[in-house]
Amino acid sequence: MTSQVSQVPSFSVISGAQVHQVLAGAEDEVVSTVEAAYRLHGEARTVNPDSYFLRFPDRPSSRIIALPASVGGDVDVHGIKWISSFPENVAAGLPRASAVLVLNDARTGYPFACLESSIISAARTAASAALAADRISRARGTRPTRVGFIGTGLIARYLHTYLAASGFAFDALGVHDLSAEHAEGFTGYLRRTAPEGTEITVHDKPEDLIRASDLVVFATVAGEPHVTDPQWFTHNPLVLHVSLRDLSPEIILSAWNAVDDVDHCLKAGTSPHLAEQLTGNRDFVAGTLHDVLTGAITPPADRPVVFSPFGLGVLDLAVAKYVYDRVRDADQLHTVPGFFHELKRYG
């Protein structure tokens, strides 16, 4: 008996321009998409294996990471993000990170789309952090009005956009970067986008920025802790530790900590991983963002609160599927003719 291919699978390519067109101005929907993915993950309706790091002996600061994942529920898709981080690009005028993402059909396993993913990655990172800031600050009963950004690249810009879209209104904005040029560029962006009259300060020292902020955002490329004094945090700020390796174990241990996934976050030399190695346990982790969303844990107002998101592939897939669906519904998919050629088993 000869089986016939009932439908030839299609394969589409979605450009960064299309991704941007879908996501620009859709911050509320992206945050909702990310929250739904976190809830699916917390309900064990996802598969999120370890990320795989490709490193280079001659370029230790550079890496390419594979994030395979599967998301159930209404998303119902498998896939993988392949994202590179080459910090030396910045000096050459190129963004540090570049990425593509492949979506696979949940029934057949066939890949059906490849999307430019640096924008998706930035959006899901910012949406995750903004969601955490919103829900944690609500649970603490205090809304930050003074935010400081340590690190001023693409992620910082997206974080500011998503915080504003999530209802944060800041009276003061602080900026610190090792590069005066980058700090100046980010400050110019803030002046163009922040409400008139907002105080914007460039801080020469991270200590000054942290002490002046009740919401601190770390969005650096630091490979090891460079902020080491817990006394800088005695005013109990909310810390979005997006870049994961900025804080010393002593600061982590002095704070109330939430992560996106305990097993994923406590590895690869992150600050929480260093704290685990120092103490030999994970007792300093109160729980996950899903626990915050469901009310299983309540962040305190009288301690520094640190949210450390490792960055889950399931979030990338959920946002990518959102983009794919919008592009498809607008009849703007660029399908590659004949992408799958050998579809008959015996020719």
mmCIF file of C-alpha atoms in Angstrom:
data_model
loop_
_atom_site.group_PDB
_atom_site.id
_atom_site.type_symbol
_atom_site.label_atom_id
_atom_site.label_comp_id
_atom_site.label_asym_id
_atom_site.label_seq_id
_atom_site.Cartn_x
_atom_site.Cartn_y
_atom_site.Cartn_z
ATOM 1 C CA MET A 1 0.000 0.000 0.000
ATOM 2 C CA THR A 2 1.433 3.348 -1.031
ATOM 3 C CA SER A 3 0.786 6.292 1.272
ATOM 4 C CA GLN A 4 0.329 9.683 -0.332
ATOM 5 C CA VAL A 5 1.307 13.057 1.038
ATOM 6 C CA SER A 6 -2.034 14.635 1.840
ATOM 7 C CA GLN A 7 -0.654 18.175 2.032
ATOM 8 C CA VAL A 8 2.746 19.479 1.035
ATOM 9 C CA PRO A 9 4.200 21.320 4.055
ATOM 10 C CA SER A 10 5.003 24.981 3.513
ATOM 11 C CA PHE A 11 7.894 26.981 4.890
ATOM 12 C CA SER A 12 7.881 30.750 5.381
ATOM 13 C CA VAL A 13 10.497 33.353 6.258
ATOM 14 C CA ILE A 14 9.462 36.322 8.396
ATOM 15 C CA SER A 15 11.836 39.279 8.313
ATOM 16 C CA GLY A 16 12.839 41.572 11.135
ATOM 17 C CA ALA A 17 10.863 44.356 9.458
ATOM 18 C CA GLN A 18 7.716 42.224 9.640
ATOM 19 C CA VAL A 19 8.418 41.255 13.247
ATOM 20 C CA HIS A 20 8.853 44.905 14.178
ATOM 21 C CA GLN A 21 5.658 45.856 12.376
ATOM 22 C CA VAL A 22 3.687 43.318 14.402
ATOM 23 C CA LEU A 23 5.260 44.028 17.809
ATOM 24 C CA ALA A 24 5.605 47.824 17.746
ATOM 25 C CA GLY A 25 2.753 49.232 19.792
ATOM 26 C CA ALA A 26 1.559 45.768 20.844
ATOM 27 C CA GLU A 27 3.330 45.761 24.211
ATOM 28 C CA ASP A 28 0.171 44.932 26.189
ATOM 29 C CA GLU A 29 -0.535 41.907 24.005
ATOM 30 C CA VAL A 30 3.076 40.728 24.204
ATOM 31 C CA VAL A 31 3.045 40.973 28.005
ATOM 32 C CA SER A 32 -0.205 38.972 28.046
ATOM 33 C CA THR A 33 1.377 36.394 25.726
ATOM 34 C CA VAL A 34 4.416 36.105 27.998
ATOM 35 C CA GLU A 35 2.253 35.811 31.107
ATOM 36 C CA ALA A 36 0.225 33.018 29.475
ATOM 37 C CA ALA A 37 3.459 31.209 28.614
ATOM 38 C CA TYR A 38 4.679 31.518 32.219
ATOM 39 C CA ARG A 39 1.412 30.062 33.437
ATOM 40 C CA LEU A 40 1.679 27.135 31.009
ATOM 41 C CA HIS A 41 5.252 26.576 32.166
ATOM 42 C CA GLY A 42 4.207 26.644 35.809
ATOM 43 C CA GLU A 43 1.476 24.097 35.019
ATOM 44 C CA ALA A 44 4.043 21.742 33.406
ATOM 45 C CA ARG A 45 2.478 22.216 29.966
ATOM 46 C CA THR A 46 5.782 23.132 28.358
ATOM 47 C CA VAL A 47 9.103 21.444 27.655
ATOM 48 C CA ASN A 48 12.126 23.670 28.220
ATOM 49 C CA PRO A 49 15.448 21.765 28.129
ATOM 50 C CA ASP A 50 18.759 23.302 29.081
ATOM 51 C CA SER A 51 20.138 25.922 26.755
ATOM 52 C CA TYR A 52 23.195 24.827 24.778
ATOM 53 C CA PHE A 53 26.188 27.165 24.673
ATOM 54 C CA LEU A 54 28.596 27.216 21.748
ATOM 55 C CA ARG A 55 31.768 28.924 22.963
ATOM 56 C CA PHE A 56 35.036 29.761 21.217
ATOM 57 C CA PRO A 57 38.521 29.361 22.766
ATOM 58 C CA ASP A 58 39.872 32.327 20.795
ATOM 59 C CA ARG A 59 36.863 34.575 21.595
ATOM 60 C CA PRO A 60 35.868 33.884 25.223
ATOM 61 C CA SER A 61 33.465 36.818 25.421
ATOM 62 C CA SER A 62 31.405 35.561 22.476
ATOM 63 C CA ARG A 63 28.896 32.733 22.341
ATOM 64 C CA ILE A 64 25.968 31.326 20.397
ATOM 65 C CA ILE A 65 23.122 29.745 22.349
ATOM 66 C CA ALA A 66 20.479 27.227 21.262
ATOM 67 C CA LEU A 67 17.194 27.336 23.179
ATOM 68 C CA PRO A 68 14.914 24.412 22.221
ATOM 69 C CA ALA A 69 11.410 24.380 23.656
ATOM 70 C CA SER A 70 7.822 23.254 23.276
ATOM 71 C CA VAL A 71 4.688 25.103 24.373
ATOM 72 C CA GLY A 72 1.278 23.486 24.801
ATOM 73 C CA GLY A 73 -2.096 25.104 25.256
ATOM 74 C CA ASP A 74 -3.317 27.470 22.573
ATOM 75 C CA VAL A 75 0.271 28.088 21.407
ATOM 76 C CA ASP A 76 0.800 24.403 20.530
ATOM 77 C CA VAL A 77 4.193 24.647 18.841
ATOM 78 C CA HIS A 78 7.732 23.306 19.085
ATOM 79 C CA GLY A 79 10.852 25.192 18.041
ATOM 80 C CA ILE A 80 14.294 26.563 18.741
ATOM 81 C CA LYS A 81 15.964 29.957 19.046
ATOM 82 C CA TRP A 82 19.566 30.289 17.870
ATOM 83 C CA ILE A 83 20.990 33.529 19.291
ATOM 84 C CA SER A 84 24.540 34.862 19.173
ATOM 85 C CA SER A 85 26.190 37.359 21.495
ATOM 86 C CA PHE A 86 29.352 38.932 20.097
ATOM 87 C CA PRO A 87 30.107 42.021 22.245
ATOM 88 C CA GLU A 88 32.882 43.137 19.895
ATOM 89 C CA ASN A 89 30.191 43.923 17.301
ATOM 90 C CA VAL A 90 29.269 47.080 19.201
ATOM 91 C CA ALA A 91 32.589 48.793 18.414
ATOM 92 C CA ALA A 92 32.010 48.008 14.749
ATOM 93 C CA GLY A 93 28.576 49.620 14.775
ATOM 94 C CA LEU A 94 26.595 46.367 14.827
ATOM 95 C CA PRO A 95 24.247 45.174 17.576
ATOM 96 C CA ARG A 96 25.797 42.688 19.977
ATOM 97 C CA ALA A 97 23.086 40.054 19.494
ATOM 98 C CA SER A 98 21.600 38.463 16.384
ATOM 99 C CA ALA A 99 19.127 35.607 16.222
ATOM 100 C CA VAL A 100 16.795 33.423 14.216
ATOM 101 C CA LEU A 101 13.990 31.209 15.453
ATOM 102 C CA VAL A 102 12.431 28.145 13.839
ATOM 103 C CA LEU A 103 8.855 27.056 14.551
ATOM 104 C CA ASN A 104 7.921 23.383 14.154
ATOM 105 C CA ASP A 105 4.454 21.953 13.647
ATOM 106 C CA ALA A 106 3.317 20.172 16.820
ATOM 107 C CA ARG A 107 1.691 17.302 14.882
ATOM 108 C CA THR A 108 4.205 16.499 12.144
ATOM 109 C CA GLY A 109 7.382 18.075 13.516
ATOM 110 C CA TYR A 110 7.953 19.854 10.206
ATOM 111 C CA PRO A 111 9.458 23.335 10.529
ATOM 112 C CA PHE A 112 7.016 25.812 9.047
ATOM 113 C CA ALA A 113 8.640 29.210 9.654
ATOM 114 C CA CYS A 114 11.947 30.927 10.291
ATOM 115 C CA LEU A 115 11.741 34.330 11.965
ATOM 116 C CA GLU A 116 14.333 37.000 12.592
ATOM 117 C CA SER A 117 14.453 36.813 16.361
ATOM 118 C CA SER A 118 16.608 39.538 17.888
ATOM 119 C CA ILE A 119 13.486 41.712 18.164
ATOM 120 C CA ILE A 120 11.433 38.801 19.507
ATOM 121 C CA SER A 121 14.154 38.057 22.061
ATOM 122 C CA ALA A 122 14.333 41.680 23.204
ATOM 123 C CA ALA A 123 10.548 41.955 23.391
ATOM 124 C CA ARG A 124 10.060 38.776 25.421
ATOM 125 C CA THR A 125 12.902 39.774 27.755
ATOM 126 C CA ALA A 126 11.400 43.202 28.326
ATOM 127 C CA ALA A 127 7.873 41.835 28.643
ATOM 128 C CA SER A 128 9.027 39.296 31.225
ATOM 129 C CA ALA A 129 10.782 41.952 33.309
ATOM 130 C CA ALA A 130 7.907 44.430 33.019
ATOM 131 C CA LEU A 131 5.412 41.742 34.034
ATOM 132 C CA ALA A 132 7.548 40.887 37.064
ATOM 133 C CA ALA A 133 7.954 44.561 38.010
ATOM 134 C CA ASP A 134 4.217 45.141 37.757
ATOM 135 C CA ARG A 135 3.100 42.100 39.757
ATOM 136 C CA ILE A 136 5.862 42.276 42.358
ATOM 137 C CA SER A 137 5.350 45.993 43.005
ATOM 138 C CA ARG A 138 1.596 45.462 43.335
ATOM 139 C CA ALA A 139 2.188 42.660 45.831
ATOM 140 C CA ARG A 140 4.604 44.849 47.801
ATOM 141 C CA GLY A 141 2.055 47.657 47.917
ATOM 142 C CA THR A 142 4.430 50.268 46.528
ATOM 143 C CA ARG A 143 4.902 51.492 42.957
ATOM 144 C CA PRO A 144 8.438 52.556 41.942
ATOM 145 C CA THR A 145 8.725 56.131 40.694
ATOM 146 C CA ARG A 146 12.533 56.336 40.305
ATOM 147 C CA VAL A 147 14.165 53.890 37.897
ATOM 148 C CA GLY A 148 17.853 53.427 37.183
ATOM 149 C CA PHE A 149 19.332 51.582 34.208
ATOM 150 C CA ILE A 150 22.772 49.985 34.495
ATOM 151 C CA GLY A 151 23.665 49.036 30.921
ATOM 152 C CA THR A 152 22.184 51.050 28.068
ATOM 153 C CA GLY A 153 21.890 48.818 25.003
ATOM 154 C CA LEU A 154 18.928 47.498 23.026
ATOM 155 C CA ILE A 155 17.529 45.536 25.975
ATOM 156 C CA ALA A 156 17.502 48.639 28.187
ATOM 157 C CA ARG A 157 15.574 50.537 25.522
ATOM 158 C CA TYR A 158 13.005 47.756 25.210
ATOM 159 C CA LEU A 159 12.728 47.500 28.991
ATOM 160 C CA HIS A 160 11.947 51.196 29.267
ATOM 161 C CA THR A 161 9.307 50.878 26.549
ATOM 162 C CA TYR A 162 7.640 47.899 28.215
ATOM 163 C CA LEU A 163 7.744 49.429 31.692
ATOM 164 C CA ALA A 164 6.004 52.530 30.354
ATOM 165 C CA ALA A 165 3.427 50.380 28.536
ATOM 166 C CA SER A 166 2.803 48.500 31.803
ATOM 167 C CA GLY A 167 1.697 51.665 33.547
ATOM 168 C CA PHE A 168 4.886 52.802 35.256
ATOM 169 C CA ALA A 169 5.207 56.579 35.471
ATOM 170 C CA PHE A 170 8.673 57.641 36.579
ATOM 171 C CA ASP A 171 9.531 61.003 38.092
ATOM 172 C CA ALA A 172 13.253 60.296 37.745
ATOM 173 C CA LEU A 173 15.351 58.234 35.346
ATOM 174 C CA GLY A 174 18.949 57.266 36.101
ATOM 175 C CA VAL A 175 21.568 56.047 33.636
ATOM 176 C CA HIS A 176 24.949 54.382 34.137
ATOM 177 C CA ASP A 177 27.186 52.709 31.570
ATOM 178 C CA LEU A 178 30.915 52.068 31.368
ATOM 179 C CA SER A 179 30.809 53.788 27.968
ATOM 180 C CA ALA A 180 30.077 57.504 28.138
ATOM 181 C CA GLU A 181 29.034 57.374 24.490
ATOM 182 C CA HIS A 182 26.458 54.648 25.127
ATOM 183 C CA ALA A 183 25.149 56.456 28.205
ATOM 184 C CA GLU A 184 24.759 59.626 26.158
ATOM 185 C CA GLY A 185 22.912 57.770 23.390
ATOM 186 C CA PHE A 186 20.479 56.157 25.812
ATOM 187 C CA THR A 187 19.947 59.475 27.587
ATOM 188 C CA GLY A 188 19.035 61.045 24.259
ATOM 189 C CA TYR A 189 16.467 58.300 23.693
ATOM 190 C CA LEU A 190 14.988 58.891 27.153
ATOM 191 C CA ARG A 191 14.734 62.640 26.532
ATOM 192 C CA ARG A 192 12.816 61.957 23.320
ATOM 193 C CA THR A 193 10.402 59.477 24.877
ATOM 194 C CA ALA A 194 9.974 60.403 28.556
ATOM 195 C CA PRO A 195 7.243 62.861 29.584
ATOM 196 C CA GLU A 196 8.303 66.475 29.690
ATOM 197 C CA GLY A 197 9.744 67.440 33.052
ATOM 198 C CA THR A 198 11.088 63.978 33.890
ATOM 199 C CA GLU A 199 14.398 64.224 35.709
ATOM 200 C CA ILE A 200 17.151 62.359 33.834
ATOM 201 C CA THR A 201 20.554 61.872 35.469
ATOM 202 C CA VAL A 202 23.698 60.188 34.177
ATOM 203 C CA HIS A 203 25.539 58.679 37.155
ATOM 204 C CA ASP A 204 29.289 58.165 37.077
ATOM 205 C CA LYS A 205 29.107 55.456 39.757
ATOM 206 C CA PRO A 206 26.672 52.558 40.015
ATOM 207 C CA GLU A 207 26.373 53.146 43.773
ATOM 208 C CA ASP A 208 24.891 56.592 43.200
ATOM 209 C CA LEU A 209 22.376 55.257 40.700
ATOM 210 C CA ILE A 210 21.295 52.358 42.931
ATOM 211 C CA ARG A 211 20.848 54.524 46.032
ATOM 212 C CA ALA A 212 18.784 57.026 43.993
ATOM 213 C CA SER A 213 16.443 54.373 42.502
ATOM 214 C CA ASP A 214 13.570 52.326 43.852
ATOM 215 C CA LEU A 215 13.596 50.220 40.673
ATOM 216 C CA VAL A 216 17.034 49.132 39.406
ATOM 217 C CA VAL A 217 17.447 47.499 35.994
ATOM 218 C CA PHE A 218 20.612 45.568 35.162
ATOM 219 C CA ALA A 219 20.985 45.080 31.408
ATOM 220 C CA THR A 220 24.730 44.636 30.944
ATOM 221 C CA VAL A 221 27.060 42.101 29.350
ATOM 222 C CA ALA A 222 28.906 41.502 32.630
ATOM 223 C CA GLY A 223 30.435 38.055 32.963
ATOM 224 C CA GLU A 224 30.982 38.231 36.720
ATOM 225 C CA PRO A 225 29.725 40.299 39.663
ATOM 226 C CA HIS A 226 30.758 43.950 39.712
ATOM 227 C CA VAL A 227 28.254 45.198 42.331
ATOM 228 C CA THR A 228 29.303 43.761 45.663
ATOM 229 C CA ASP A 229 28.082 45.890 48.587
ATOM 230 C CA PRO A 230 24.684 44.961 50.112
ATOM 231 C CA GLN A 231 24.636 48.360 51.854
ATOM 232 C CA TRP A 232 23.794 49.997 48.536
ATOM 233 C CA PHE A 233 20.396 48.257 48.687
ATOM 234 C CA THR A 234 19.309 49.062 52.252
ATOM 235 C CA HIS A 235 16.457 51.245 50.900
ATOM 236 C CA ASN A 236 14.841 48.002 49.664
ATOM 237 C CA PRO A 237 14.535 48.594 45.913
ATOM 238 C CA LEU A 238 13.041 46.220 43.378
ATOM 239 C CA VAL A 239 15.870 44.906 41.179
ATOM 240 C CA LEU A 240 15.328 43.507 37.683
ATOM 241 C CA HIS A 241 18.522 41.479 37.371
ATOM 242 C CA VAL A 242 18.071 40.781 33.658
ATOM 243 C CA SER A 243 21.766 40.286 32.867
ATOM 244 C CA LEU A 244 22.072 37.760 35.713
ATOM 245 C CA ARG A 245 25.754 38.130 36.607
ATOM 246 C CA ASP A 246 26.026 41.642 38.032
ATOM 247 C CA LEU A 247 25.377 41.020 41.736
ATOM 248 C CA SER A 248 27.679 39.371 44.254
ATOM 249 C CA PRO A 249 26.400 36.336 46.173
ATOM 250 C CA GLU A 250 26.317 38.481 49.320
ATOM 251 C CA ILE A 251 23.779 40.816 47.718
ATOM 252 C CA ILE A 252 21.676 37.874 46.514
ATOM 253 C CA LEU A 253 21.718 36.364 50.005
ATOM 254 C CA SER A 254 20.680 39.653 51.609
ATOM 255 C CA ALA A 255 17.659 39.981 49.294
ATOM 256 C CA TRP A 256 14.325 38.256 48.687
ATOM 257 C CA ASN A 257 14.784 36.390 45.401
ATOM 258 C CA ALA A 258 12.457 35.237 42.651
ATOM 259 C CA VAL A 259 13.505 33.629 39.360
ATOM 260 C CA ASP A 260 11.693 32.476 36.242
ATOM 261 C CA ASP A 261 12.811 28.844 36.622
ATOM 262 C CA VAL A 262 14.933 27.630 39.523
ATOM 263 C CA ASP A 263 16.833 24.876 37.716
ATOM 264 C CA HIS A 264 17.588 27.047 34.711
ATOM 265 C CA CYS A 265 18.611 30.130 36.632
ATOM 266 C CA LEU A 266 20.961 28.441 39.077
ATOM 267 C CA LYS A 267 23.634 27.433 36.572
ATOM 268 C CA ALA A 268 26.192 28.868 34.150
ATOM 269 C CA GLY A 269 27.790 31.160 36.699
ATOM 270 C CA THR A 270 24.789 33.405 37.318
ATOM 271 C CA SER A 271 24.731 35.367 40.559
ATOM 272 C CA PRO A 272 22.109 33.005 42.076
ATOM 273 C CA HIS A 273 24.294 30.067 40.989
ATOM 274 C CA LEU A 274 27.278 31.613 42.791
ATOM 275 C CA ALA A 275 25.109 32.074 45.876
ATOM 276 C CA GLU A 276 24.134 28.406 45.721
ATOM 277 C CA GLN A 277 27.783 27.397 45.438
ATOM 278 C CA LEU A 278 28.638 29.586 48.438
ATOM 279 C CA THR A 279 25.871 28.265 50.697
ATOM 280 C CA GLY A 280 25.414 24.736 49.384
ATOM 281 C CA ASN A 281 21.640 25.192 49.153
ATOM 282 C CA ARG A 282 18.855 27.039 47.364
ATOM 283 C CA ASP A 283 16.988 28.263 50.412
ATOM 284 C CA PHE A 284 17.547 31.899 49.421
ATOM 285 C CA VAL A 285 15.203 31.493 46.413
ATOM 286 C CA ALA A 286 11.647 32.236 47.512
ATOM 287 C CA GLY A 287 10.121 30.890 44.294
ATOM 288 C CA THR A 288 9.315 31.696 40.693
ATOM 289 C CA LEU A 289 7.439 34.409 38.859
ATOM 290 C CA HIS A 290 4.652 31.863 38.354
ATOM 291 C CA ASP A 291 4.442 31.629 42.147
ATOM 292 C CA VAL A 292 4.074 35.424 42.297
ATOM 293 C CA LEU A 293 1.393 35.360 39.591
ATOM 294 C CA THR A 294 -0.624 32.735 41.438
ATOM 295 C CA GLY A 295 -0.165 34.276 44.888
ATOM 296 C CA ALA A 296 1.817 31.308 46.202
ATOM 297 C CA ILE A 297 4.532 33.692 47.421
ATOM 298 C CA THR A 298 4.367 37.363 48.391
ATOM 299 C CA PRO A 299 7.405 39.634 47.981
ATOM 300 C CA PRO A 300 8.094 41.801 51.046
ATOM 301 C CA ALA A 301 8.297 45.563 51.145
ATOM 302 C CA ASP A 302 10.968 45.643 53.873
ATOM 303 C CA ARG A 303 13.776 43.832 51.988
ATOM 304 C CA PRO A 304 15.460 44.303 48.622
ATOM 305 C CA VAL A 305 13.652 42.179 46.046
ATOM 306 C CA VAL A 306 15.643 40.711 43.142
ATOM 307 C CA PHE A 307 14.041 39.110 40.086
ATOM 308 C CA SER A 308 16.565 37.082 38.056
ATOM 309 C CA PRO A 309 15.118 35.750 34.769
ATOM 310 C CA PHE A 310 17.326 33.246 32.976
ATOM 311 C CA GLY A 311 15.211 33.646 29.841
ATOM 312 C CA LEU A 312 13.097 30.680 28.798
ATOM 313 C CA GLY A 313 12.806 29.392 25.252
ATOM 314 C CA VAL A 314 9.067 28.886 25.796
ATOM 315 C CA LEU A 315 8.681 32.677 25.942
ATOM 316 C CA ASP A 316 10.438 33.087 22.595
ATOM 317 C CA LEU A 317 8.205 30.465 21.012
ATOM 318 C CA ALA A 318 5.034 32.024 22.390
ATOM 319 C CA VAL A 319 5.927 35.489 21.086
ATOM 320 C CA ALA A 320 7.150 34.060 17.754
ATOM 321 C CA LYS A 321 3.872 32.167 17.292
ATOM 322 C CA TYR A 322 2.000 35.392 18.070
ATOM 323 C CA VAL A 323 3.991 37.151 15.337
ATOM 324 C CA TYR A 324 3.515 34.286 12.864
ATOM 325 C CA ASP A 325 -0.243 34.252 13.395
ATOM 326 C CA ARG A 326 -0.522 38.009 12.803
ATOM 327 C CA VAL A 327 1.586 37.892 9.642
ATOM 328 C CA ARG A 328 -0.378 34.881 8.346
ATOM 329 C CA ASP A 329 -3.729 36.499 9.120
ATOM 330 C CA ALA A 330 -2.602 39.588 7.185
ATOM 331 C CA ASP A 331 -1.734 37.314 4.227
ATOM 332 C CA GLN A 332 1.860 38.574 4.276
ATOM 333 C CA LEU A 333 3.790 35.303 4.674
ATOM 334 C CA HIS A 334 6.797 34.938 2.363
ATOM 335 C CA THR A 335 6.649 31.236 1.536
ATOM 336 C CA VAL A 336 9.690 29.523 0.005
ATOM 337 C CA PRO A 337 8.506 27.456 -2.988
ATOM 338 C CA GLY A 338 9.731 23.878 -3.023
ATOM 339 C CA PHE A 339 11.520 24.172 0.318
ATOM 340 C CA PHE A 340 10.618 20.561 1.123
ATOM 341 C CA HIS A 341 11.508 18.517 -1.928
ATOM 342 C CA GLU A 342 11.905 14.824 -1.046
ATOM 343 C CA LEU A 343 8.401 14.009 0.177
ATOM 344 C CA LYS A 344 7.933 10.591 -1.432
ATOM 345 C CA ARG A 345 9.571 7.786 0.493
ATOM 346 C CA TYR A 346 10.646 5.781 -2.545
ATOM 347 C CA GLY A 347 10.928 8.540 -5.104
#
